[in-house]
Coordinates of C-alpha atoms in Angstrom, one line a residue:
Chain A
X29 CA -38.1 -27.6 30.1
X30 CA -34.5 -28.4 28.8
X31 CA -32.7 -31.0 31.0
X32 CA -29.6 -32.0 28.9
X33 CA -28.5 -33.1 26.5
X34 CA -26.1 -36.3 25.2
X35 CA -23.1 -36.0 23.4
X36 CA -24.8 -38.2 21.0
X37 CA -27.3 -36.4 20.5
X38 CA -24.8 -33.2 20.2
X39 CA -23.1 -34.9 17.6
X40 CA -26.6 -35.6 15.4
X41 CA -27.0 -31.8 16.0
X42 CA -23.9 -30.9 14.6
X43 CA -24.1 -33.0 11.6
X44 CA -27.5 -31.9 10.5
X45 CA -25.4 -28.8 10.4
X46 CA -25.6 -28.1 6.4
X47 CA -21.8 -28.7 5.0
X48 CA -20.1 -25.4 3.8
X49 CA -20.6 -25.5 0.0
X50 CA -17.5 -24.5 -1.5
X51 CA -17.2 -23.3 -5.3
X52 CA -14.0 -25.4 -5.9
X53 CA -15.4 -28.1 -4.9
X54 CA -18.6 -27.6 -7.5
X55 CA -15.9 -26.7 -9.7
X56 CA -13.9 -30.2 -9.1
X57 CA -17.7 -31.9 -9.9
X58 CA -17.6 -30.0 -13.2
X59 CA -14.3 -30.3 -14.6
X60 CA -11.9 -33.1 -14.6
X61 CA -8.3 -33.0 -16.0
X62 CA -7.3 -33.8 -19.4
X63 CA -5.2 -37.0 -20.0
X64 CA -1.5 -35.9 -18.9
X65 CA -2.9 -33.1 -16.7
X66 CA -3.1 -32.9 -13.0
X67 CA -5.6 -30.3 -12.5
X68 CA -8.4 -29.3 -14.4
X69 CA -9.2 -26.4 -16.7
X70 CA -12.0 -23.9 -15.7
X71 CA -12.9 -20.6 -17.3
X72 CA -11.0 -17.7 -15.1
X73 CA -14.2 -16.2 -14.0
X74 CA -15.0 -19.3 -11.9
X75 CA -11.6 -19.7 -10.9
X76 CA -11.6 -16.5 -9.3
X77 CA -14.0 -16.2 -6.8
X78 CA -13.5 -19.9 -6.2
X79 CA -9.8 -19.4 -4.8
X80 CA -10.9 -16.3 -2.6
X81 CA -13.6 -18.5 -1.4
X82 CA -11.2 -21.2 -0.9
X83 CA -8.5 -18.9 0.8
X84 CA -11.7 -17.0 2.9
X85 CA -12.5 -20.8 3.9
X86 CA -8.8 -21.5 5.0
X87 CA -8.8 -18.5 7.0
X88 CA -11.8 -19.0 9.0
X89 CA -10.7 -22.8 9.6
X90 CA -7.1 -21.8 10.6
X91 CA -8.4 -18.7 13.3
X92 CA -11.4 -21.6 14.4
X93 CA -8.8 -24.1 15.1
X94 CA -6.7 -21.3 16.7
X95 CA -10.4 -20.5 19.1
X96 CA -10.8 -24.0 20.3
X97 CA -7.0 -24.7 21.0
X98 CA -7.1 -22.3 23.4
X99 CA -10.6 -23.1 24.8
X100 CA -10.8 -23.4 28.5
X101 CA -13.1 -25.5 30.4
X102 CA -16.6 -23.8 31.4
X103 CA -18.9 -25.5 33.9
X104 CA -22.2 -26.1 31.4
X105 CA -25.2 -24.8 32.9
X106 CA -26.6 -27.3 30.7
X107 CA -25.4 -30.5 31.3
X108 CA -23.8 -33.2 28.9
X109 CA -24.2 -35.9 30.8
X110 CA -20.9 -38.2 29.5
X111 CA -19.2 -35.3 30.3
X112 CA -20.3 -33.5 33.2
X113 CA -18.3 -31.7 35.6
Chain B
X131 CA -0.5 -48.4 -22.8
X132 CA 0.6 -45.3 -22.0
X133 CA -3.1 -43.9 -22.7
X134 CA -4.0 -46.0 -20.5
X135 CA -2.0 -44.6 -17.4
X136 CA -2.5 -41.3 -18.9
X137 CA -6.3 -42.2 -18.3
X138 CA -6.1 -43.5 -15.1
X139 CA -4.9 -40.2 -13.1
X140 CA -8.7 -38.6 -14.2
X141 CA -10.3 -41.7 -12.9
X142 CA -8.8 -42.1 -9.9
X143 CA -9.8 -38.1 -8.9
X144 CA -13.1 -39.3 -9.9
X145 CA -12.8 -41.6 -6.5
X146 CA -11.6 -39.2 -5.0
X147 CA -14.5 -36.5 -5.8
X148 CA -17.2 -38.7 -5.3
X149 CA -15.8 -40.9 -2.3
X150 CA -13.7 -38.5 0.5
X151 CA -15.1 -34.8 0.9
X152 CA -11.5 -34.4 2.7
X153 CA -9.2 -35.8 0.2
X154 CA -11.8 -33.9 -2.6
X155 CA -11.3 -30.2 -0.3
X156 CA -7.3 -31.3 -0.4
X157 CA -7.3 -31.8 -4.3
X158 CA -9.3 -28.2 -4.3
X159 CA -7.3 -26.7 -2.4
X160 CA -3.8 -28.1 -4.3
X161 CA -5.5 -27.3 -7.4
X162 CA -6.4 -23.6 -6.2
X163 CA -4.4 -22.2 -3.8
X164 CA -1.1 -24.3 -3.6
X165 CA 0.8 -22.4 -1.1
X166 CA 3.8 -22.1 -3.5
X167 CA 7.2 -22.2 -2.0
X168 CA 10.4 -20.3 -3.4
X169 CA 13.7 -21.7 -3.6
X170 CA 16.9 -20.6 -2.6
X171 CA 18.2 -19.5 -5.5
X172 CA 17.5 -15.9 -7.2
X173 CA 16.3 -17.1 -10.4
X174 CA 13.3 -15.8 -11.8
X175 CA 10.8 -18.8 -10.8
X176 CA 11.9 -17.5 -7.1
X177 CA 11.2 -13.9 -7.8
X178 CA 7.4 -14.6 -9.3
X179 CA 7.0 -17.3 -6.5
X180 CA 7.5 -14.6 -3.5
X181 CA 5.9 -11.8 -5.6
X182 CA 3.0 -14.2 -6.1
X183 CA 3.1 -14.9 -1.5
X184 CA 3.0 -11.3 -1.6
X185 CA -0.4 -11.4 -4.0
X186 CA -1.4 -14.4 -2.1
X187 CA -1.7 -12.1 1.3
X188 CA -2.4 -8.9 -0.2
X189 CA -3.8 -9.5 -3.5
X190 CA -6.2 -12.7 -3.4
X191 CA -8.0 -11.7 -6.9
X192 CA -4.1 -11.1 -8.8
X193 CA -3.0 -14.5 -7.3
X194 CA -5.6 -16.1 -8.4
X195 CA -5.4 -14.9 -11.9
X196 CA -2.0 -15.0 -12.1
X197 CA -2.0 -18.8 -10.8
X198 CA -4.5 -19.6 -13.9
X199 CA -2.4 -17.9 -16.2
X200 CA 0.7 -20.3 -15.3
X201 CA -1.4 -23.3 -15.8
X202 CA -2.3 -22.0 -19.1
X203 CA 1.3 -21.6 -19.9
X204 CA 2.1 -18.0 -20.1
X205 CA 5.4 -17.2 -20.0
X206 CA 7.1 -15.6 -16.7
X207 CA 7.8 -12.6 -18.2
X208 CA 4.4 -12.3 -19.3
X209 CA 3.0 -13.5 -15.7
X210 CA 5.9 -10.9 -14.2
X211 CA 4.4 -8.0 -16.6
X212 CA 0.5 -8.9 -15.4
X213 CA 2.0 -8.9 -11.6
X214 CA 3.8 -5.6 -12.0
X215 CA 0.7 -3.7 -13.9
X216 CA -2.1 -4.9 -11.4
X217 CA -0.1 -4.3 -8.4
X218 CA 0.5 -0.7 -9.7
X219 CA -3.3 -0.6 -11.0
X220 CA -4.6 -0.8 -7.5
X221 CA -1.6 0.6 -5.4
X222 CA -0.4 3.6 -8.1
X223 CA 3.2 2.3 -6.1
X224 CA 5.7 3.1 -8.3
X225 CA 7.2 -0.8 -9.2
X226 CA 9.4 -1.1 -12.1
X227 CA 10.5 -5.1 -11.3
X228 CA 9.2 -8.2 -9.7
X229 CA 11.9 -7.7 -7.2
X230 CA 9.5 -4.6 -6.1
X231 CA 6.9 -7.2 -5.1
X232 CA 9.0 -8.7 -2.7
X233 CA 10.0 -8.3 1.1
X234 CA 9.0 -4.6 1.4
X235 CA 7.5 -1.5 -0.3
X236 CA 9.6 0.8 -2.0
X237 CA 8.1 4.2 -1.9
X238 CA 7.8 6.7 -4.7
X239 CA 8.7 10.2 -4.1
X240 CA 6.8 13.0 -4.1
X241 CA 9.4 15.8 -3.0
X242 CA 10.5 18.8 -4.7
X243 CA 13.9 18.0 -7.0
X244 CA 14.9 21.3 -7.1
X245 CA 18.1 20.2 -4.3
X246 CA 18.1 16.8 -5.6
X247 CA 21.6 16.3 -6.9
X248 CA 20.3 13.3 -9.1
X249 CA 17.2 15.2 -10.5
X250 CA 19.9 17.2 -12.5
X251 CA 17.4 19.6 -14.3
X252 CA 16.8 22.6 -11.6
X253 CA 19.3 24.7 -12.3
X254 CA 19.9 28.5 -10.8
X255 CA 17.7 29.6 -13.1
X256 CA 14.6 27.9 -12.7
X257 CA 11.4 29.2 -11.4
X258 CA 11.3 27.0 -8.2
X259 CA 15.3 28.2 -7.6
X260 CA 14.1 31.7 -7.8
X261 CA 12.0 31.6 -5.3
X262 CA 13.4 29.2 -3.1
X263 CA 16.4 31.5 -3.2
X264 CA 14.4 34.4 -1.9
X265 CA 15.3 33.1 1.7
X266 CA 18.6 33.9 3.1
X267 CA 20.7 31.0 3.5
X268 CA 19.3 28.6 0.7
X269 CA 22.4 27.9 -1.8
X270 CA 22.5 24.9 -5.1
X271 CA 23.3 22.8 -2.3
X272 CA 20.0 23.3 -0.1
X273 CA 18.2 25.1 2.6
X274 CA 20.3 25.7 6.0
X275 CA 18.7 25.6 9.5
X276 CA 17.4 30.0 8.9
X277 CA 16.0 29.2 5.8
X278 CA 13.8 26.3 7.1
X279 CA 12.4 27.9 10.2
X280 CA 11.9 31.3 8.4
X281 CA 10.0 28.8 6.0
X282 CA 8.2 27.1 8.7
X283 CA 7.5 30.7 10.0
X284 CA 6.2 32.0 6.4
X285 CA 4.0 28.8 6.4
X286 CA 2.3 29.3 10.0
X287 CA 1.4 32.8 8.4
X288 CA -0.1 31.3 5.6
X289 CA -2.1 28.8 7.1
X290 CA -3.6 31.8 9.4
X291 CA -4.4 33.8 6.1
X292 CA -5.6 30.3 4.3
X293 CA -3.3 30.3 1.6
X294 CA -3.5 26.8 1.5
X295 CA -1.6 25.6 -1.7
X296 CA 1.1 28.7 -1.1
X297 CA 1.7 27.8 2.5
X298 CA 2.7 24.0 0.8
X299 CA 4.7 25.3 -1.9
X300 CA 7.0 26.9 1.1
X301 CA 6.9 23.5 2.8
X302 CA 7.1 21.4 0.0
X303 CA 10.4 23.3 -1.6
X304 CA 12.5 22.6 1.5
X305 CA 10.8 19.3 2.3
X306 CA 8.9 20.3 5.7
X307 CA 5.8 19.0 4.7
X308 CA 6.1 16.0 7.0
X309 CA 4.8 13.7 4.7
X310 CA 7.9 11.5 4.4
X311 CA 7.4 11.3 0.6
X312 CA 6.5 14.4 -0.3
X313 CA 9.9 15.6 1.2
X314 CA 12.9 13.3 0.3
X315 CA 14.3 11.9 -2.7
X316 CA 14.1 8.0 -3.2
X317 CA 18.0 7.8 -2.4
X318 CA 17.4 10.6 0.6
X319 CA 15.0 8.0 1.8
X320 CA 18.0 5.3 1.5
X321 CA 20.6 6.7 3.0
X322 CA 18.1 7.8 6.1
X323 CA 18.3 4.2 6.6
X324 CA 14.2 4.3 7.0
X325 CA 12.7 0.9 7.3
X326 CA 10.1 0.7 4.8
X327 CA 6.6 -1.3 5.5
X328 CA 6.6 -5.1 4.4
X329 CA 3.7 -6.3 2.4
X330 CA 1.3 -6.7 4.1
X331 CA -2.8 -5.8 3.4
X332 CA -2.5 -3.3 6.6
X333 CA 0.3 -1.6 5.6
X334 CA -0.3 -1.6 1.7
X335 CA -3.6 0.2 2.4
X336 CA -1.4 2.2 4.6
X337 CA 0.9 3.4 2.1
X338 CA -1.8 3.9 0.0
X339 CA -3.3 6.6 1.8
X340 CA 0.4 8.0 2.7
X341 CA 1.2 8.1 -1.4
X342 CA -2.4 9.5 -2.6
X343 CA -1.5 12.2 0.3
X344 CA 2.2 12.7 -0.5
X345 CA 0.2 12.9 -4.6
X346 CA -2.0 15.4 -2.9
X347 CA 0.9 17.8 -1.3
X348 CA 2.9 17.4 -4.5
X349 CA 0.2 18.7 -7.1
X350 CA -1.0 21.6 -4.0
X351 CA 2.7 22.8 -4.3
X352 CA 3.0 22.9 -7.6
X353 CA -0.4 24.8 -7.7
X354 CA 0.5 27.3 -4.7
X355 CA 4.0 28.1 -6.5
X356 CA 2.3 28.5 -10.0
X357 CA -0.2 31.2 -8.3
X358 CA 2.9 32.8 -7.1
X359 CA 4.6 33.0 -10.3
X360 CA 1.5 34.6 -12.1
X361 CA 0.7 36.9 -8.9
X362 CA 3.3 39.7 -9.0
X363 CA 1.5 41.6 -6.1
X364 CA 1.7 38.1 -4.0
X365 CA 5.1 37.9 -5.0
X366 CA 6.2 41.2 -3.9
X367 CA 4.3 40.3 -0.4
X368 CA 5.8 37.3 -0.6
X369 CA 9.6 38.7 -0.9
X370 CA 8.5 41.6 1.7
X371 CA 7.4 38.6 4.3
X372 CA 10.4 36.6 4.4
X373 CA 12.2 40.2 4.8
X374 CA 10.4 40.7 8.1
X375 CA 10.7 37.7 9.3
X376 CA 14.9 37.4 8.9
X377 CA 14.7 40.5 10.7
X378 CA 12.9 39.0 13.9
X379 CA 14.3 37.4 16.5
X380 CA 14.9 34.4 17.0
X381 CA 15.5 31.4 19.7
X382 CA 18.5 29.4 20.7
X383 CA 16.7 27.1 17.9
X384 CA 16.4 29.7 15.5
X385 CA 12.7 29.7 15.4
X386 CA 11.0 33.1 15.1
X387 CA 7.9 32.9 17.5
X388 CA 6.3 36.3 17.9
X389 CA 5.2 37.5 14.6
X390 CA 2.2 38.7 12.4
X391 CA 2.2 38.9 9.0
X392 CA 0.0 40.4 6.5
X393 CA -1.4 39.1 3.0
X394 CA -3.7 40.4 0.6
X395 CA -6.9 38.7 -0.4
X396 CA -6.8 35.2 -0.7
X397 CA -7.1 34.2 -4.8
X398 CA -9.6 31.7 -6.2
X399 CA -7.3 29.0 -6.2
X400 CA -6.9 28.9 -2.2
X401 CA -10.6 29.9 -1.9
X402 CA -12.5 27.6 0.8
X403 CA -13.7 24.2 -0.7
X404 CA -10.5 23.5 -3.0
X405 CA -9.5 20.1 -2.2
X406 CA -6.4 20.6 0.4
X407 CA -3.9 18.2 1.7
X408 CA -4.4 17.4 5.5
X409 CA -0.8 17.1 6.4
X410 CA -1.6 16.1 10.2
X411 CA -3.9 13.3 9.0
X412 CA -1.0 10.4 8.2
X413 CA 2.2 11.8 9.6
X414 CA 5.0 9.2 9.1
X415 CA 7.1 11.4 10.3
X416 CA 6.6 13.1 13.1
X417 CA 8.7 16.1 13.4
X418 CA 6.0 17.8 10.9
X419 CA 6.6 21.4 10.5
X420 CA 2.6 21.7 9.6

């Protein structure tokens, strides 16, 4: 039967969480920028959907941060016990 | 020397890649979507930098491009040419400049030119004029408050005998159609002072629908007043119906309520299943005559 839980243990929970893999970022791995440049040069057709994915990204992070901003404390059925109410 | 610190930009975002996810999502996010930001000035750079905000929110795949495209060094006429013709591939908005991609969206009109003192090619002797004429009180200059609701009467009729494309010719001609578009001119729309939608995804799938509509009502028109031309018997029924409806009644408005009218045999051309404009479904103005 579940008892609670830590916020330690929370946190290894969350960071077993597998990290959004982002094509610009694969992209970044793949390309590098000429001497003189500041960005590198990709063929359009990963550029593409690598900047909608980006922008998608951006938007989900922006209304996420909007969510918890506004969160209101809820008593936790289960209990984290550093920070119980 | 200078190879050198040309080298060492490259190598240092080499740290950065492999050592900070953060500052490597940062340089991705510079590199891909750098939130561009216009000056004050109206100089060209400023035009393509708030036409390419308006991409940015409405447009993500024509930003993106577009964005490549100035890192490969196309010229900004050339980037203002590929802005103009994929906004208009996916829209069908009528934009002739990069100043169309700004702010707000200009509409195109759809409405009948025959009283539009700019169209300058309807002349007394046209077609349309011919027929619009056929209802008392309709001069070079337009349609006066007996023409309209005798037309709006002559419509009603139709749309009870299913002459669908004939009942929005009679609309169309004296711009009762309700579709905002599909009724006034582009400097009509001006001088009503309307307040056009900004650009924004919601509203440009919006106007979409409203233009393919006002599109829709435009060609129906054209169609219902061609079947009219061709149709002398519908004409002649057509002539004797307006006749009988200037002779009714009317109210302090000057709208004729109790009538009946009869038509002959619907043509092909009206027969059920034609594609027909739904005038009610997207009224952006709402003092439809439909």
């Amino acid at each position: 039967m579940f008892e609670g839980i830590t916020a330690e243990s929370l946190a290894n929970i969350l960071l077993q969480v597998a990290p959004v893999e982002l094509e610009g970022l694969a992209l970044l791995r793949q390309h590098r920028p000429q001497p003189g440049e500041i960005f590198p040069r990709a063929p359009i057709a990963q550029i593409v959907p690598a900047t909608l994915q980006l922008m998608a990204y951006a938007q989900e992070s922006y209304k996420m941060a909007e969510k918890l901003s506004k969160l209101k404390a809820v008593p936790l059925v289960a209990p984290v016990l550093e920070y119980g109410l | 020397m200078i190879a050198d610190l040309l080298n060492l930009y490259p190598f240092l975002i080499d740290g950065i890649v492999q050592s900070s996810p953060t500052a490597a999502l940062a340089y991705a996010t510079a590199w891909l979507m750098p939130g561009p930001e216009a000056g004050d000035d109206d100089s060209a750079e400023s035009d393509i930098i708030y036409a390419l905000e308006t991409c940015l929110d409405c447009f993500p795949e024509i930003y993106a491009e577009a964005l490549q495209r100035i890192r490969d060094g196309v010229d900004i006429e050339q980037i203002e040419h590929y802005l103009i013709a994929e906004v208009q591939k996916r829209t069908n908005f009528d934009i002739e400049q990069i100043n169309d991609l700004i702010h707000y969206i200009s509409p195109t009109s759809f409405a009948c030119p025959l009283f539009d003192e700019y169209a300058g090619e309807f002349g007394e002797d046209h077609p349309w004029f011919k027929i619009a004429s056929l209802f008392r009180g309709v001069d070079e200059e337009g349609a006066d408050n007996t023409a309209q609701e005798t037309a709006k009467a002559l419509a009603n009729s139709l749309k009870e005998a299913e002459y669908e494309s004939l009942r929005l010719a009679v609309l169309w001609l004296f711009g009762l159609t309700g579709n905002t578009m599909a009724d006034y001119s582009i400097y009509e729309m001006s001088d009503m002072g309307l307040e056009y939608p900004y650009w924004t995804p919601e509203d440009v799938e919006f106007m979409i629908e409203a233009h393919e509509e006002a599109a829709e009502i435009q060609k129906m028109a054209q169609q219902g007043l061609a079947l009219l031309e061709s149709d002398p018997d519908l004409l002649k029924t057509f002539k004797r119906n307006i006749r009988l409806l200037e002779r009714r009644k009317r109210d302090n408005n000057g709208r004729i309520t109790n009538y009946r009218l009869v038509w002959p045999e619907r043509a092909a051309i009206d027969a059920p299943g034609q594609t027909a404009a739904d005038v009610e479904l997207l009224p952006i103005r709402y003092d439809s005559a439909a």
